[in-house]
Every structure is written in structure tokens, then in C-alpha cells.
Amino acid sequence: MLLVQEKDGLWSLPGGWVDFDQSIKENTVKETLEETGLNVEPVKVIAIQDRNKHNLPRYAYSVCKVFIECRFLDGGFMENIETLQIDWFELSALPLLAEEKNTAEQIEICFAAHADGSWHVPFD
């Protein structure tokens, strides 16, 4: 699993707020490139979650989180204002996570979706 190390030293999946003029697919490509330097192709929706049901601290407003599996195309890490580095991790060796963004359970769902050719998208 590709994770990014945030400026606070914790790790999370690449991602960010969807810009008003972009689709989820377009924003996935943009955010991944900005945070990792990698070009990817989104291939599958993994899960759609209400952030307040899965992450702390709770927000006073609603946020819908969409997890997307991507195929690596090309590129390499480039220094940027959001992340310190990127790395690939096995489920059994996850680093300390920025759990307000992604929990171990959410990353487990991503691994399960990748392994399951007939994945059914869970949603809140």
C-alpha cells in the first residue's frame, strides 16, 4: 500500500478535498500527483464512508470519504509542501498512522478490495 508521510511524521493514504470543478476520479489523479509525484489511473471504488463514523476527532460538519484503488503508471517522489516522503507498506508492517485521516481498519479494507476481484463497495 502506498502511504505518504505527513509533515507531522505520521502516515496516511494520499488524498485530499475534491475541488469544486473536478470529479472524484480527476481529483484522485491530481492529489496523488501533488502528494507523491506519481501518475496513477483510478480503477475501482473501494469504499464510501461518513468520516464522523470512522475517524476522530469528529467534525461539526459532514465529510464523505471515498477510497479509490489506483494503478501506478509512472513517476517518482518529488519534494512538496504536504509530504516528507512516500513508501510502500505491507498490511503487517504499517507505520504510525494519522488516524484522523486513515485508520488501520480503513487500510485493511483497501487491501481486502485489492485482493477481491468481485468487491462490493461498502458505504455509509
Coordinates of C-alpha atoms in Angstrom, one line a residue:
M1 CA 0.0 0.0 0.0
L2 CA 1.3 3.4 -0.9
L3 CA 1.4 5.8 2.0
V4 CA 2.6 9.4 2.4
Q5 CA 4.4 10.7 5.4
E6 CA 2.8 13.9 6.5
K7 CA 4.8 16.9 7.9
D8 CA 3.9 15.8 11.4
G9 CA 5.7 12.5 10.8
L10 CA 2.6 10.4 10.7
W11 CA 1.5 8.4 7.6
S12 CA -1.7 8.3 5.6
L13 CA -3.1 7.4 2.2
P14 CA -2.6 10.1 -0.4
G15 CA -5.7 12.2 -0.8
G16 CA -7.5 15.5 -0.2
W17 CA -10.6 17.6 -0.6
V18 CA -12.3 17.3 -4.0
D19 CA -12.1 20.7 -5.8
F20 CA -15.5 22.1 -6.9
D21 CA -14.6 21.8 -10.6
Q22 CA -13.3 18.2 -10.6
S23 CA -14.7 14.7 -10.4
I24 CA -13.6 12.3 -7.8
K25 CA -11.6 10.5 -10.5
E26 CA -9.9 13.7 -11.6
N27 CA -9.2 14.8 -8.1
T28 CA -7.7 11.4 -7.2
V29 CA -5.2 11.8 -10.0
K30 CA -4.4 15.4 -9.0
E31 CA -4.0 14.7 -5.3
T32 CA -1.8 11.7 -5.8
L33 CA 0.5 13.5 -8.2
E34 CA 0.7 16.5 -5.8
E35 CA 1.5 14.5 -2.7
T36 CA 3.6 11.6 -4.2
G37 CA 4.9 12.7 -7.6
L38 CA 3.3 9.6 -9.1
N39 CA 0.9 9.4 -12.0
V40 CA -1.9 6.9 -11.4
E41 CA -5.0 5.6 -13.0
P42 CA -8.0 5.2 -10.7
V43 CA -9.5 1.8 -11.3
K44 CA -12.0 0.9 -8.6
V45 CA -14.1 2.5 -5.8
I46 CA -13.2 0.7 -2.6
A47 CA -15.5 2.3 0.0
I48 CA -17.5 5.4 0.7
Q49 CA -17.6 6.4 4.3
D50 CA -19.1 9.1 6.5
R51 CA -15.9 10.4 8.2
N52 CA -17.6 11.0 11.6
K53 CA -18.5 7.3 11.8
H54 CA -14.9 6.1 11.3
N55 CA -12.4 8.8 12.2
L56 CA -11.6 11.0 15.2
P57 CA -11.9 13.8 16.1
R58 CA -15.5 14.3 15.0
Y59 CA -16.1 17.3 12.8
A60 CA -19.0 19.7 13.3
Y61 CA -19.8 19.2 9.6
S62 CA -20.2 16.1 7.4
V63 CA -17.4 14.7 5.2
C64 CA -17.8 11.9 2.7
K65 CA -14.6 9.9 2.3
V66 CA -14.2 8.0 -1.0
F67 CA -11.4 5.3 -1.1
I68 CA -10.1 4.6 -4.6
E69 CA -7.8 1.9 -5.8
C70 CA -5.3 3.2 -8.4
R71 CA -2.9 1.6 -10.9
F72 CA 0.7 3.1 -10.8
L73 CA 1.7 4.5 -14.2
D74 CA 5.0 6.3 -13.7
G75 CA 6.8 9.0 -11.8
G76 CA 8.8 9.3 -8.6
F77 CA 8.6 11.2 -5.3
M78 CA 9.2 14.9 -5.6
E79 CA 9.6 17.2 -2.6
N80 CA 6.4 19.2 -1.9
I81 CA 4.7 21.3 0.8
E82 CA 2.5 18.5 2.0
T83 CA 4.6 15.3 2.4
L84 CA 8.0 14.4 3.6
Q85 CA 8.3 11.1 1.7
I86 CA 6.3 8.1 0.3
D87 CA 6.8 4.4 0.8
W88 CA 5.0 1.1 0.1
F89 CA 3.8 -1.0 3.1
E90 CA 2.5 -4.5 3.7
L91 CA -0.6 -4.7 6.0
S92 CA 1.5 -6.4 8.6
A93 CA 4.0 -3.6 8.8
L94 CA 2.0 -0.4 8.8
P95 CA 3.8 2.7 10.2
L96 CA 2.2 5.1 12.8
L97 CA -0.9 6.4 11.1
A98 CA -2.5 9.9 11.0
E99 CA -5.8 8.3 12.3
E100 CA -7.8 11.5 11.8
K101 CA -7.2 10.7 8.1
N102 CA -7.0 6.9 7.8
T103 CA -7.3 4.2 10.4
A104 CA -5.7 0.7 10.2
E105 CA -9.2 -0.7 9.6
Q106 CA -9.7 1.6 6.6
I107 CA -6.3 0.5 5.1
E108 CA -7.3 -3.1 5.8
I109 CA -10.4 -2.5 3.7
C110 CA -8.2 -1.3 0.8
F111 CA -6.0 -4.4 1.0
A112 CA -9.2 -6.6 1.0
A113 CA -10.6 -4.8 -2.0
H114 CA -7.4 -5.2 -4.0
A115 CA -7.4 -9.0 -3.3
D116 CA -11.1 -9.4 -4.2
G117 CA -12.0 -9.5 -7.9
S118 CA -15.7 -9.2 -7.1
W119 CA -15.5 -6.5 -4.5
H120 CA -18.8 -5.0 -3.4
V121 CA -18.4 -1.4 -2.3
P122 CA -19.4 -0.8 1.4
F123 CA -20.9 2.6 2.0
D124 CA -22.5 4.5 4.9

